[in-house]
Amino acid sequence: MDNSEGASTLWGGRFTKSLAGDMLAFSTSLPVDWRLYREDIVGSQAHCRMLAKQGIIAQEEADTICAGLTAILEDIENADVVLDTGRWEDVHSAIEDLLHERVGAVAGKLHTARSRNDQVATDVRLWCREALDSLSRQLCDFQQVLLTQAEVHAATSMPGYTHLQRAQPVTFGHHLLAYVEMFARDFARSRECRARVNVLPLGAAALAGAPYPLDREFVARELGFDAVAANSMDAVSDRDFAIEVLHVCSLIMVHLSRLAAEVILWSSAEFGFVELDDAYATGSSIMPQKKNPDAAELTRGKAGRVFGDLIALLTLMEGLPLTYNRDMQEDKEALFDGVDTTAACLGIMHAVMQSLRVDVKRMVEAVQGGFTTATDLADYLVRKGLPFREAHAVVGSVVRVCLDRGCGLADISLAEYQEVCDRIGADVFDAITVEGSLAARDIPGGTAPKQVRAAIATARARLEQDRSALA
Ligand code: ARG
């Protein structure tokens, strides 16, 4: 048959026509999966070395193939290869075709005991492993930035909020440490995910395994995999690992978007707690006074995009009969987009938080208003022997009086306090200061500046340990 026109396919024997141009255009994944060229080449070389070691192909043949693949890799990295979507269906067929051009017929031996089904799964797992390592490094660097800011502001008071209403005093350092905890969990999740990613599919071939004495453990070692996939059918049809990567990304985006939303609020004139560096803010084309927190807004917006990628992949895999189905080619666009987007957001929020200017005065002003120490007054009454519920009611009536007069808790005279409750003494005024409120929360995990400093030290030690696990 004539397969000389149109696509250069990896099949032909049973076909009487070559692939139609529009069918190739429809089915090619090359523009998306081309970025897997390195993983594809490295995976092929490991497979090839194993074939020779097991006597399945000759050593000289393997050497020729491996050298050809190395030369192709260099060509690609020197931009000497033109992507031809009118010729190649995917990165695997492109590289095999380039290998044929370079080393001739011996190239045909590379695909012995292998299918694109276990090949693509291997490539994507290698890519995910690298992506997770890179995200993990970014997560460490980001925590470092947050810890540096937290240390500067370990004792900077600000209102903590519930329902976006001023609730109780906290320190800005304590607030930032909440995010450090989130990103530390994201780090742990990315490492747990990596363990499930790092399993070798090669050897599964199309779906049933291969009738050759393959040394799968050897290939796994060569490629840095921790284990070989236990079931050939699962090996070629599993994309759980990619879904898990997007799940890791999605939670990172949940956390980044919450921080972004706070930065957006805090940088408004109404809050005035922070100011973004000019390099990470934008202006308005019409309103000359504007300084907009676009970096944070885009991060918040991109969270939805990453969740969409996760849902796309879940929906893609749901209901697919075993084993490989071409549907699965659609996995890469969502996977790459989700990881790229998360990495970009981590990078920009890193820069935003590193260059953020904090208006300590505005934070302190905000915490002085809004009765943020009302709970402390109730706790004071508890120490004087009142049941908490009764104390709550007493303080509620004091707040009511303050609201009517337009004053704060500290502006009520001792005589008036004693009218409300005769157990109140002159020491009440110490109990309702912001500093007193903060210092009183002197338990592990609490916002007392002393505890915040201890928490920073603990988080730093954990970060060092996490970093050393990456090396
Ligand atoms: N481009 C395909 C993918 O990404 C590679 C595997 C193709 N296998 C096949 N039998 N058509 O899923």
Coordinates of C-alpha atoms and ligand atoms in Angstrom, one line a residue, residues 29 33 90 92 116-117 120 324 326 329 332, ligand 1:
S29 CA -1.5 15.7 20.1
D33 CA 2.7 16.5 24.1
D90 CA 2.3 12.6 18.8
H92 CA 6.3 9.3 20.4
R116 CA 2.8 3.6 23.1
N117 CA 0.4 2.8 25.9
V120 CA 3.0 7.5 27.2
Y324 CA -6.1 2.2 27.2
R326 CA -7.7 7.2 23.0
Q329 CA -4.8 11.5 25.1
K332 CA -2.2 16.2 29.0
Ligands
ARG1 N1 -0.8 10.1 22.0 C1 -1.3 9.0 22.8 C2 -1.7 9.5 24.2 O1 -1.3 10.6 24.5 C3 -0.3 8.0 22.9 C4 -0.8 6.6 23.1 C5 -1.4 6.2 21.8 N2 -1.7 4.8 21.8 C6 -2.5 4.3 20.9 N3 -2.7 3.1 21.0 N4 -3.1 5.1 20.0 O2 -2.5 8.9 24.9

